[in-house]
Amino acid sequence: MAEQLNDRESSGLADKLMQYLPARFRPGAAIVPVVRLSGVIGAVTPLRPGMTLATVARVLERAFSYRNAKAVALVINSPGGSPVQSRQIYLRIKQLAAEKKLPVLVFVEDVAASGGYMIACAGDEIICDPSSILGSIGVVGGSFGFQEAIRRLGVERRLYTAGAHKAMLDPFLPENPDDVAKLKAIQREIHQIFIALVKESRGARLNGADDTLFTGEYWAGESAIALGLADSIGDLRSTLRARYGEKVLTPVIAQPTGLLSGLLGRKAPGAGQLSALESMAGLPDELISAVETRAIWAKFGF
């Protein structure tokens, strides 16, 4: 009888001590780290970078290295951007998932379009809201023509180059059909890389002709599922609880902020004044950047 009491006391003490352990160290705890990937992809301006591999690499490494993780959840909300950065982020996710042998669940919020959808394809499953926007598998580029404006203002354009095509698509020169043809050839090449990536990632789940799926068109959640671009309707909390239990833990892995961020990125003396001057000098670029970023989101109704 005394031995049974001692066993019970020991068990109770162990349970109490277990409560003070960080959740990830408790035996049997189901953990799914969550990483948010949001915003326009690529360098927006030197003073305001968008989402790039450099900005998300450390967060991804931490998520995939989380002890006792059952999977990694990615929450994506991006209208796209740089095809290079999109593919590099996609590849890093695939590499980490293979190394750690962890499944990747992608949850789409408002939009995963163009480069945002490319990143989503790194997931084993893509889960979305009925109102999420997915797709836009294409390549776009644009500019303006200012040659008439500067002529009316009496501005003389002086441009010196070495190389026949160095000034290709200069917005202050008349449009050259040969230059446009060269640009379109590059776009077609990048488009084929995008198409191959989607086909490799989604495989037999795709349910549509190429001239439907890969025209740059985009769809809401249910239609995207019907075409095989996504797998199911759901939200992060309900989906993870259904798969890993009511007590599943979903720590959000984010960049360091506050005091830690300040210590890690301490500025040199006088850097504050220099930063302020740089910010003032960069105001025109920042304004243009804000307009362009807003235009990218507005394309998808946001």
PDB file of C-alpha atoms in Angstrom:
ATOM      1  CA  MET A   1       0.000   0.000   0.000  1.00  0.00           C
ATOM      2  CA  ALA A   2       2.832   2.370   0.904  1.00  0.00           C
ATOM      3  CA  GLU A   3       4.526   1.596  -2.403  1.00  0.00           C
ATOM      4  CA  GLN A   4       1.344   2.457  -4.323  1.00  0.00           C
ATOM      5  CA  LEU A   5       1.107   5.793  -2.489  1.00  0.00           C
ATOM      6  CA  ASN A   6       4.716   6.557  -3.283  1.00  0.00           C
ATOM      7  CA  ASP A   7       4.107   5.727  -6.959  1.00  0.00           C
ATOM      8  CA  ARG A   8       1.088   8.034  -7.049  1.00  0.00           C
ATOM      9  CA  GLU A   9       2.990  10.847  -5.370  1.00  0.00           C
ATOM     10  CA  SER A  10       5.875  10.429  -7.819  1.00  0.00           C
ATOM     11  CA  SER A  11       3.492  10.415 -10.765  1.00  0.00           C
ATOM     12  CA  GLY A  12       1.731  13.539  -9.480  1.00  0.00           C
ATOM     13  CA  LEU A  13       5.040  15.309  -8.946  1.00  0.00           C
ATOM     14  CA  ALA A  14       6.151  14.362 -12.460  1.00  0.00           C
ATOM     15  CA  ASP A  15       2.922  15.735 -13.931  1.00  0.00           C
ATOM     16  CA  LYS A  16       3.382  19.019 -12.056  1.00  0.00           C
ATOM     17  CA  LEU A  17       6.994  19.332 -13.192  1.00  0.00           C
ATOM     18  CA  MET A  18       5.929  18.571 -16.769  1.00  0.00           C
ATOM     19  CA  GLN A  19       3.694  21.653 -16.724  1.00  0.00           C
ATOM     20  CA  TYR A  20       6.749  23.871 -16.315  1.00  0.00           C
ATOM     21  CA  LEU A  21       8.518  22.392 -19.334  1.00  0.00           C
ATOM     22  CA  PRO A  22       8.239  24.297 -22.612  1.00  0.00           C
ATOM     23  CA  ALA A  23       5.452  22.731 -24.642  1.00  0.00           C
ATOM     24  CA  ARG A  24       7.788  21.488 -27.365  1.00  0.00           C
ATOM     25  CA  PHE A  25       9.690  19.349 -24.826  1.00  0.00           C
ATOM     26  CA  ARG A  26       6.641  17.583 -23.408  1.00  0.00           C
ATOM     27  CA  PRO A  27       6.331  13.958 -24.535  1.00  0.00           C
ATOM     28  CA  GLY A  28       3.599  13.343 -27.067  1.00  0.00           C
ATOM     29  CA  ALA A  29       2.948  17.019 -27.795  1.00  0.00           C
ATOM     30  CA  ALA A  30       1.848  17.507 -31.412  1.00  0.00           C
ATOM     31  CA  ILE A  31       3.544  20.638 -32.745  1.00  0.00           C
ATOM     32  CA  VAL A  32       3.092  22.307 -36.128  1.00  0.00           C
ATOM     33  CA  PRO A  33       5.225  25.466 -36.525  1.00  0.00           C
ATOM     34  CA  VAL A  34       3.560  28.218 -38.546  1.00  0.00           C
ATOM     35  CA  VAL A  35       5.374  30.592 -40.932  1.00  0.00           C
ATOM     36  CA  ARG A  36       3.619  33.568 -42.508  1.00  0.00           C
ATOM     37  CA  LEU A  37       4.781  34.513 -46.010  1.00  0.00           C
ATOM     38  CA  SER A  38       3.072  37.718 -47.072  1.00  0.00           C
ATOM     39  CA  GLY A  39       3.569  40.699 -49.335  1.00  0.00           C
ATOM     40  CA  VAL A  40       4.976  41.446 -52.758  1.00  0.00           C
ATOM     41  CA  ILE A  41       7.930  39.211 -53.655  1.00  0.00           C
ATOM     42  CA  GLY A  42      11.294  40.759 -54.498  1.00  0.00           C
ATOM     43  CA  ALA A  43      13.112  44.010 -53.804  1.00  0.00           C
ATOM     44  CA  VAL A  44      10.518  46.786 -53.982  1.00  0.00           C
ATOM     45  CA  THR A  45      13.097  49.542 -53.371  1.00  0.00           C
ATOM     46  CA  PRO A  46      16.537  49.516 -51.712  1.00  0.00           C
ATOM     47  CA  LEU A  47      14.950  51.119 -48.643  1.00  0.00           C
ATOM     48  CA  ARG A  48      11.938  48.812 -48.499  1.00  0.00           C
ATOM     49  CA  PRO A  49      12.621  45.217 -49.545  1.00  0.00           C
ATOM     50  CA  GLY A  50       9.740  42.867 -50.207  1.00  0.00           C
ATOM     51  CA  MET A  51       9.689  39.151 -49.518  1.00  0.00           C
ATOM     52  CA  THR A  52      12.955  37.523 -50.631  1.00  0.00           C
ATOM     53  CA  LEU A  53      14.850  34.364 -49.794  1.00  0.00           C
ATOM     54  CA  ALA A  54      17.179  36.485 -47.644  1.00  0.00           C
ATOM     55  CA  THR A  55      14.262  37.783 -45.532  1.00  0.00           C
ATOM     56  CA  VAL A  56      12.590  34.383 -44.977  1.00  0.00           C
ATOM     57  CA  ALA A  57      15.480  31.882 -44.978  1.00  0.00           C
ATOM     58  CA  ARG A  58      16.192  32.063 -41.235  1.00  0.00           C
ATOM     59  CA  VAL A  59      12.515  31.783 -40.317  1.00  0.00           C
ATOM     60  CA  LEU A  60      12.093  28.724 -42.540  1.00  0.00           C
ATOM     61  CA  GLU A  61      15.198  27.089 -41.040  1.00  0.00           C
ATOM     62  CA  ARG A  62      13.835  27.613 -37.527  1.00  0.00           C
ATOM     63  CA  ALA A  63      10.418  26.207 -38.406  1.00  0.00           C
ATOM     64  CA  PHE A  64      11.787  23.044 -39.985  1.00  0.00           C
ATOM     65  CA  SER A  65      14.229  22.524 -37.102  1.00  0.00           C
ATOM     66  CA  TYR A  66      11.513  22.717 -34.431  1.00  0.00           C
ATOM     67  CA  ARG A  67      11.725  19.799 -32.015  1.00  0.00           C
ATOM     68  CA  ASN A  68       8.831  17.275 -32.141  1.00  0.00           C
ATOM     69  CA  ALA A  69       7.293  18.987 -35.189  1.00  0.00           C
ATOM     70  CA  LYS A  70       4.733  16.862 -37.012  1.00  0.00           C
ATOM     71  CA  ALA A  71       4.542  19.175 -40.032  1.00  0.00           C
ATOM     72  CA  VAL A  72       5.185  22.791 -41.034  1.00  0.00           C
ATOM     73  CA  ALA A  73       2.324  25.122 -41.929  1.00  0.00           C
ATOM     74  CA  LEU A  74       2.848  28.016 -44.345  1.00  0.00           C
ATOM     75  CA  VAL A  75       0.303  30.836 -44.400  1.00  0.00           C
ATOM     76  CA  ILE A  76       0.587  32.602 -47.756  1.00  0.00           C
ATOM     77  CA  ASN A  77      -0.850  35.968 -48.734  1.00  0.00           C
ATOM     78  CA  SER A  78       1.007  37.296 -51.780  1.00  0.00           C
ATOM     79  CA  PRO A  79       0.053  38.666 -55.208  1.00  0.00           C
ATOM     80  CA  GLY A  80       3.464  37.663 -56.608  1.00  0.00           C
ATOM     81  CA  GLY A  81       6.492  39.565 -57.809  1.00  0.00           C
ATOM     82  CA  SER A  82       9.994  38.437 -58.714  1.00  0.00           C
ATOM     83  CA  PRO A  83      10.016  35.014 -60.443  1.00  0.00           C
ATOM     84  CA  VAL A  84      13.600  34.433 -59.278  1.00  0.00           C
ATOM     85  CA  GLN A  85      12.883  35.081 -55.591  1.00  0.00           C
ATOM     86  CA  SER A  86       9.647  33.092 -55.813  1.00  0.00           C
ATOM     87  CA  ARG A  87      11.429  30.050 -57.189  1.00  0.00           C
ATOM     88  CA  GLN A  88      14.300  30.340 -54.695  1.00  0.00           C
ATOM     89  CA  ILE A  89      11.870  30.409 -51.764  1.00  0.00           C
ATOM     90  CA  TYR A  90      10.006  27.458 -53.300  1.00  0.00           C
ATOM     91  CA  LEU A  91      13.241  25.478 -53.635  1.00  0.00           C
ATOM     92  CA  ARG A  92      14.356  26.239 -50.072  1.00  0.00           C
ATOM     93  CA  ILE A  93      11.039  24.978 -48.687  1.00  0.00           C
ATOM     94  CA  LYS A  94      11.273  21.778 -50.758  1.00  0.00           C
ATOM     95  CA  GLN A  95      14.875  21.217 -49.682  1.00  0.00           C
ATOM     96  CA  LEU A  96      14.114  21.683 -45.973  1.00  0.00           C
ATOM     97  CA  ALA A  97      11.043  19.453 -46.162  1.00  0.00           C
ATOM     98  CA  ALA A  98      13.116  16.679 -47.755  1.00  0.00           C
ATOM     99  CA  GLU A  99      15.966  17.048 -45.248  1.00  0.00           C
ATOM    100  CA  LYS A 100      13.708  17.035 -42.175  1.00  0.00           C
ATOM    101  CA  LYS A 101      11.176  14.594 -43.653  1.00  0.00           C
ATOM    102  CA  LEU A 102       8.278  16.856 -42.692  1.00  0.00           C
ATOM    103  CA  PRO A 103       5.037  17.407 -44.630  1.00  0.00           C
ATOM    104  CA  VAL A 104       4.215  20.990 -45.622  1.00  0.00           C
ATOM    105  CA  LEU A 105       0.662  22.305 -45.406  1.00  0.00           C
ATOM    106  CA  VAL A 106      -0.035  25.576 -47.227  1.00  0.00           C
ATOM    107  CA  PHE A 107      -2.935  27.787 -46.130  1.00  0.00           C
ATOM    108  CA  VAL A 108      -3.891  30.541 -48.566  1.00  0.00           C
ATOM    109  CA  GLU A 109      -5.416  33.707 -47.117  1.00  0.00           C
ATOM    110  CA  ASP A 110      -6.565  36.471 -49.504  1.00  0.00           C
ATOM    111  CA  VAL A 111      -4.389  35.591 -52.463  1.00  0.00           C
ATOM    112  CA  ALA A 112      -1.665  33.241 -53.678  1.00  0.00           C
ATOM    113  CA  ALA A 113      -1.182  34.426 -57.229  1.00  0.00           C
ATOM    114  CA  SER A 114       1.696  34.405 -59.708  1.00  0.00           C
ATOM    115  CA  GLY A 115       4.874  34.105 -57.589  1.00  0.00           C
ATOM    116  CA  GLY A 116       2.706  33.661 -54.499  1.00  0.00           C
ATOM    117  CA  TYR A 117       1.152  30.595 -56.102  1.00  0.00           C
ATOM    118  CA  MET A 118       4.595  29.345 -57.133  1.00  0.00           C
ATOM    119  CA  ILE A 119       5.619  29.352 -53.456  1.00  0.00           C
ATOM    120  CA  ALA A 120       2.334  27.638 -52.514  1.00  0.00           C
ATOM    121  CA  CYS A 121       3.267  24.775 -54.837  1.00  0.00           C
ATOM    122  CA  ALA A 122       6.038  23.839 -52.378  1.00  0.00           C
ATOM    123  CA  GLY A 123       3.321  22.432 -50.109  1.00  0.00           C
ATOM    124  CA  ASP A 124       2.158  18.826 -50.068  1.00  0.00           C
ATOM    125  CA  GLU A 125      -1.340  20.255 -49.808  1.00  0.00           C
ATOM    126  CA  ILE A 126      -2.836  23.650 -50.600  1.00  0.00           C
ATOM    127  CA  ILE A 127      -5.793  24.604 -48.402  1.00  0.00           C
ATOM    128  CA  CYS A 128      -7.738  27.786 -49.057  1.00  0.00           C
ATOM    129  CA  ASP A 129     -10.805  29.816 -48.177  1.00  0.00           C
ATOM    130  CA  PRO A 130     -13.763  29.850 -50.613  1.00  0.00           C
ATOM    131  CA  SER A 131     -12.941  33.518 -51.301  1.00  0.00           C
ATOM    132  CA  SER A 132      -9.173  33.065 -51.704  1.00  0.00           C
ATOM    133  CA  ILE A 133      -7.701  33.950 -55.098  1.00  0.00           C
ATOM    134  CA  LEU A 134      -5.276  31.428 -56.639  1.00  0.00           C
ATOM    135  CA  GLY A 135      -3.467  31.044 -59.955  1.00  0.00           C
ATOM    136  CA  SER A 136      -2.276  33.778 -62.301  1.00  0.00           C
ATOM    137  CA  ILE A 137       0.311  31.396 -63.751  1.00  0.00           C
ATOM    138  CA  GLY A 138       1.936  33.752 -66.211  1.00  0.00           C
ATOM    139  CA  VAL A 139       4.544  36.477 -66.611  1.00  0.00           C
ATOM    140  CA  VAL A 140       3.907  40.199 -66.834  1.00  0.00           C
ATOM    141  CA  GLY A 141       6.055  43.257 -67.394  1.00  0.00           C
ATOM    142  CA  GLY A 142       5.186  46.872 -68.028  1.00  0.00           C
ATOM    143  CA  SER A 143       6.543  50.349 -68.495  1.00  0.00           C
ATOM    144  CA  PHE A 144       5.526  53.806 -69.714  1.00  0.00           C
ATOM    145  CA  GLY A 145       6.341  55.871 -72.777  1.00  0.00           C
ATOM    146  CA  PHE A 146       7.482  59.407 -71.979  1.00  0.00           C
ATOM    147  CA  GLN A 147       9.002  60.450 -75.313  1.00  0.00           C
ATOM    148  CA  GLU A 148       6.072  62.756 -76.219  1.00  0.00           C
ATOM    149  CA  ALA A 149       5.989  64.271 -72.723  1.00  0.00           C
ATOM    150  CA  ILE A 150       9.653  65.280 -72.742  1.00  0.00           C
ATOM    151  CA  ARG A 151       9.319  66.601 -76.311  1.00  0.00           C
ATOM    152  CA  ARG A 152       6.469  68.890 -75.251  1.00  0.00           C
ATOM    153  CA  LEU A 153       8.442  70.036 -72.240  1.00  0.00           C
ATOM    154  CA  GLY A 154      11.385  70.862 -74.462  1.00  0.00           C
ATOM    155  CA  VAL A 155      13.652  68.303 -72.807  1.00  0.00           C
ATOM    156  CA  GLU A 156      16.408  66.853 -74.954  1.00  0.00           C
ATOM    157  CA  ARG A 157      17.229  63.202 -74.319  1.00  0.00           C
ATOM    158  CA  ARG A 158      20.969  62.461 -74.271  1.00  0.00           C
ATOM    159  CA  LEU A 159      21.874  58.799 -73.962  1.00  0.00           C
ATOM    160  CA  TYR A 160      25.279  57.217 -74.556  1.00  0.00           C
ATOM    161  CA  THR A 161      25.649  53.435 -74.778  1.00  0.00           C
ATOM    162  CA  ALA A 162      28.066  50.731 -75.847  1.00  0.00           C
ATOM    163  CA  GLY A 163      26.069  47.785 -77.145  1.00  0.00           C
ATOM    164  CA  ALA A 164      23.291  47.845 -79.710  1.00  0.00           C
ATOM    165  CA  HIS A 165      20.563  46.857 -77.247  1.00  0.00           C
ATOM    166  CA  LYS A 166      21.810  48.499 -74.057  1.00  0.00           C
ATOM    167  CA  ALA A 167      18.997  51.073 -74.146  1.00  0.00           C
ATOM    168  CA  MET A 168      16.337  48.479 -74.995  1.00  0.00           C
ATOM    169  CA  LEU A 169      12.833  49.544 -73.879  1.00  0.00           C
ATOM    170  CA  ASP A 170      14.051  52.900 -72.572  1.00  0.00           C
ATOM    171  CA  PRO A 171      10.813  54.712 -71.583  1.00  0.00           C
ATOM    172  CA  PHE A 172      12.091  58.019 -73.018  1.00  0.00           C
ATOM    173  CA  LEU A 173      12.619  56.546 -76.506  1.00  0.00           C
ATOM    174  CA  PRO A 174       9.995  55.407 -79.035  1.00  0.00           C
ATOM    175  CA  GLU A 175       9.030  51.734 -78.691  1.00  0.00           C
ATOM    176  CA  ASN A 176      11.055  49.433 -80.933  1.00  0.00           C
ATOM    177  CA  PRO A 177       9.171  46.318 -82.188  1.00  0.00           C
ATOM    178  CA  ASP A 178      12.398  44.267 -82.153  1.00  0.00           C
ATOM    179  CA  ASP A 179      12.964  45.134 -78.493  1.00  0.00           C
ATOM    180  CA  VAL A 180       9.389  44.130 -77.643  1.00  0.00           C
ATOM    181  CA  ALA A 181       9.879  40.813 -79.460  1.00  0.00           C
ATOM    182  CA  LYS A 182      13.037  40.122 -77.431  1.00  0.00           C
ATOM    183  CA  LEU A 183      11.227  40.879 -74.172  1.00  0.00           C
ATOM    184  CA  LYS A 184       8.321  38.591 -75.095  1.00  0.00           C
ATOM    185  CA  ALA A 185      10.771  35.769 -75.880  1.00  0.00           C
ATOM    186  CA  ILE A 186      12.268  36.104 -72.385  1.00  0.00           C
ATOM    187  CA  GLN A 187       8.786  36.143 -70.860  1.00  0.00           C
ATOM    188  CA  ARG A 188       7.835  32.961 -72.723  1.00  0.00           C
ATOM    189  CA  GLU A 189      10.970  31.250 -71.418  1.00  0.00           C
ATOM    190  CA  ILE A 190      10.189  32.230 -67.805  1.00  0.00           C
ATOM    191  CA  HIS A 191       6.562  31.197 -68.311  1.00  0.00           C
ATOM    192  CA  GLN A 192       7.635  27.697 -69.375  1.00  0.00           C
ATOM    193  CA  ILE A 193       9.756  27.381 -66.217  1.00  0.00           C
ATOM    194  CA  PHE A 194       6.710  28.356 -64.136  1.00  0.00           C
ATOM    195  CA  ILE A 195       4.461  25.877 -65.971  1.00  0.00           C
ATOM    196  CA  ALA A 196       6.961  23.031 -65.511  1.00  0.00           C
ATOM    197  CA  LEU A 197       7.202  23.787 -61.775  1.00  0.00           C
ATOM    198  CA  VAL A 198       3.407  23.697 -61.333  1.00  0.00           C
ATOM    199  CA  LYS A 199       3.082  20.464 -63.314  1.00  0.00           C
ATOM    200  CA  GLU A 200       5.863  18.802 -61.323  1.00  0.00           C
ATOM    201  CA  SER A 201       4.409  19.919 -57.996  1.00  0.00           C
ATOM    202  CA  ARG A 202       0.702  19.308 -58.627  1.00  0.00           C
ATOM    203  CA  GLY A 203       1.101  16.322 -60.958  1.00  0.00           C
ATOM    204  CA  ALA A 204      -2.027  14.265 -61.603  1.00  0.00           C
ATOM    205  CA  ARG A 205      -4.106  16.572 -59.407  1.00  0.00           C
ATOM    206  CA  LEU A 206      -4.240  19.146 -62.213  1.00  0.00           C
ATOM    207  CA  ASN A 207      -7.583  18.962 -63.960  1.00  0.00           C
ATOM    208  CA  GLY A 208      -7.608  21.297 -66.916  1.00  0.00           C
ATOM    209  CA  ALA A 209      -6.057  22.002 -70.305  1.00  0.00           C
ATOM    210  CA  ASP A 210      -2.869  24.032 -70.550  1.00  0.00           C
ATOM    211  CA  ASP A 211      -4.698  26.800 -72.383  1.00  0.00           C
ATOM    212  CA  THR A 212      -6.978  27.128 -69.357  1.00  0.00           C
ATOM    213  CA  LEU A 213      -4.563  26.691 -66.464  1.00  0.00           C
ATOM    214  CA  PHE A 214      -1.571  28.640 -67.750  1.00  0.00           C
ATOM    215  CA  THR A 215      -3.022  31.740 -69.381  1.00  0.00           C
ATOM    216  CA  GLY A 216      -2.445  33.985 -66.362  1.00  0.00           C
ATOM    217  CA  GLU A 217      -6.090  33.677 -65.307  1.00  0.00           C
ATOM    218  CA  TYR A 218      -6.927  33.296 -61.617  1.00  0.00           C
ATOM    219  CA  TRP A 219      -9.817  31.718 -59.704  1.00  0.00           C
ATOM    220  CA  ALA A 220     -11.600  31.716 -56.350  1.00  0.00           C
ATOM    221  CA  GLY A 221     -11.163  28.783 -53.968  1.00  0.00           C
ATOM    222  CA  GLU A 222     -13.782  26.271 -55.155  1.00  0.00           C
ATOM    223  CA  SER A 223     -12.927  26.766 -58.822  1.00  0.00           C
ATOM    224  CA  ALA A 224      -9.202  26.452 -58.045  1.00  0.00           C
ATOM    225  CA  ILE A 225      -9.913  23.127 -56.314  1.00  0.00           C
ATOM    226  CA  ALA A 226     -11.936  21.890 -59.294  1.00  0.00           C
ATOM    227  CA  LEU A 227      -8.956  22.665 -61.548  1.00  0.00           C
ATOM    228  CA  GLY A 228      -6.528  20.908 -59.204  1.00  0.00           C
ATOM    229  CA  LEU A 229      -4.671  24.092 -58.252  1.00  0.00           C
ATOM    230  CA  ALA A 230      -5.693  23.593 -54.606  1.00  0.00           C
ATOM    231  CA  ASP A 231      -6.806  20.606 -52.553  1.00  0.00           C
ATOM    232  CA  SER A 232      -9.476  21.623 -50.064  1.00  0.00           C
ATOM    233  CA  ILE A 233     -11.373  24.364 -48.281  1.00  0.00           C
ATOM    234  CA  GLY A 234     -10.354  24.983 -44.687  1.00  0.00           C
ATOM    235  CA  ASP A 235      -8.629  27.161 -42.132  1.00  0.00           C
ATOM    236  CA  LEU A 236      -5.423  26.582 -40.211  1.00  0.00           C
ATOM    237  CA  ARG A 237      -6.854  26.022 -36.716  1.00  0.00           C
ATOM    238  CA  SER A 238      -9.650  23.633 -37.687  1.00  0.00           C
ATOM    239  CA  THR A 239      -7.516  21.669 -40.122  1.00  0.00           C
ATOM    240  CA  LEU A 240      -4.615  21.146 -37.735  1.00  0.00           C
ATOM    241  CA  ARG A 241      -6.906  20.219 -34.837  1.00  0.00           C
ATOM    242  CA  ALA A 242      -8.701  17.662 -36.990  1.00  0.00           C
ATOM    243  CA  ARG A 243      -5.404  16.055 -38.016  1.00  0.00           C
ATOM    244  CA  TYR A 244      -3.242  16.332 -34.926  1.00  0.00           C
ATOM    245  CA  GLY A 245      -5.712  16.600 -32.065  1.00  0.00           C
ATOM    246  CA  GLU A 246      -7.408  19.332 -30.075  1.00  0.00           C
ATOM    247  CA  LYS A 247      -4.208  20.112 -28.153  1.00  0.00           C
ATOM    248  CA  VAL A 248      -1.995  20.625 -31.189  1.00  0.00           C
ATOM    249  CA  LEU A 249       0.459  23.487 -30.664  1.00  0.00           C
ATOM    250  CA  THR A 250       0.990  26.015 -33.472  1.00  0.00           C
ATOM    251  CA  PRO A 251       3.886  28.326 -32.567  1.00  0.00           C
ATOM    252  CA  VAL A 252       4.291  31.185 -35.044  1.00  0.00           C
ATOM    253  CA  ILE A 253       7.904  31.476 -36.191  1.00  0.00           C
ATOM    254  CA  ALA A 254       8.732  35.104 -36.952  1.00  0.00           C
ATOM    255  CA  GLN A 255      11.707  37.405 -37.415  1.00  0.00           C
ATOM    256  CA  PRO A 256      13.281  38.774 -34.186  1.00  0.00           C
ATOM    257  CA  THR A 257      11.717  42.063 -33.102  1.00  0.00           C
ATOM    258  CA  GLY A 258      12.049  44.604 -30.323  1.00  0.00           C
ATOM    259  CA  LEU A 259      15.127  44.597 -28.072  1.00  0.00           C
ATOM    260  CA  LEU A 260      16.618  41.438 -29.582  1.00  0.00           C
ATOM    261  CA  SER A 261      16.294  42.834 -33.080  1.00  0.00           C
ATOM    262  CA  GLY A 262      17.908  46.088 -31.975  1.00  0.00           C
ATOM    263  CA  LEU A 263      20.848  44.303 -30.371  1.00  0.00           C
ATOM    264  CA  LEU A 264      21.402  42.086 -33.378  1.00  0.00           C
ATOM    265  CA  GLY A 265      21.219  44.985 -35.783  1.00  0.00           C
ATOM    266  CA  ARG A 266      22.816  47.748 -33.711  1.00  0.00           C
ATOM    267  CA  LYS A 267      23.636  50.833 -35.769  1.00  0.00           C
ATOM    268  CA  ALA A 268      26.919  52.681 -35.769  1.00  0.00           C
ATOM    269  CA  PRO A 269      27.081  56.171 -34.224  1.00  0.00           C
ATOM    270  CA  GLY A 270      25.469  58.710 -36.493  1.00  0.00           C
ATOM    271  CA  ALA A 271      23.593  56.037 -38.423  1.00  0.00           C
ATOM    272  CA  GLY A 272      20.267  57.475 -37.308  1.00  0.00           C
ATOM    273  CA  GLN A 273      20.949  60.804 -38.984  1.00  0.00           C
ATOM    274  CA  LEU A 274      22.274  59.068 -42.081  1.00  0.00           C
ATOM    275  CA  SER A 275      19.229  56.831 -42.212  1.00  0.00           C
ATOM    276  CA  ALA A 276      16.954  59.860 -41.976  1.00  0.00           C
ATOM    277  CA  LEU A 277      18.760  61.560 -44.855  1.00  0.00           C
ATOM    278  CA  GLU A 278      18.581  58.386 -46.950  1.00  0.00           C
ATOM    279  CA  SER A 279      14.874  58.116 -46.249  1.00  0.00           C
ATOM    280  CA  MET A 280      14.270  61.702 -47.382  1.00  0.00           C
ATOM    281  CA  ALA A 281      16.325  61.151 -50.521  1.00  0.00           C
ATOM    282  CA  GLY A 282      14.386  57.991 -51.225  1.00  0.00           C
ATOM    283  CA  LEU A 283      10.909  59.526 -50.857  1.00  0.00           C
ATOM    284  CA  PRO A 284      10.200  59.635 -54.620  1.00  0.00           C
ATOM    285  CA  ASP A 285      11.199  55.980 -54.962  1.00  0.00           C
ATOM    286  CA  GLU A 286       9.100  55.101 -51.924  1.00  0.00           C
ATOM    287  CA  LEU A 287       6.067  56.865 -53.410  1.00  0.00           C
ATOM    288  CA  ILE A 288       6.450  55.069 -56.746  1.00  0.00           C
ATOM    289  CA  SER A 289       6.982  51.802 -54.888  1.00  0.00           C
ATOM    290  CA  ALA A 290       3.809  52.295 -52.860  1.00  0.00           C
ATOM    291  CA  VAL A 291       1.789  52.993 -56.023  1.00  0.00           C
ATOM    292  CA  GLU A 292       3.214  49.951 -57.803  1.00  0.00           C
ATOM    293  CA  THR A 293       2.633  47.698 -54.798  1.00  0.00           C
ATOM    294  CA  ARG A 294      -0.945  48.951 -54.495  1.00  0.00           C
ATOM    295  CA  ALA A 295      -1.488  48.286 -58.207  1.00  0.00           C
ATOM    296  CA  ILE A 296      -0.295  44.687 -57.869  1.00  0.00           C
ATOM    297  CA  TRP A 297      -2.713  44.002 -55.008  1.00  0.00           C
ATOM    298  CA  ALA A 298      -5.549  45.884 -56.766  1.00  0.00           C
ATOM    299  CA  LYS A 299      -5.270  43.521 -59.729  1.00  0.00           C
ATOM    300  CA  PHE A 300      -6.797  40.844 -57.515  1.00  0.00           C
ATOM    301  CA  GLY A 301      -9.417  43.105 -55.929  1.00  0.00           C
ATOM    302  CA  PHE A 302      -7.530  43.882 -52.705  1.00  0.00           C
TER     303      PHE A 302
END
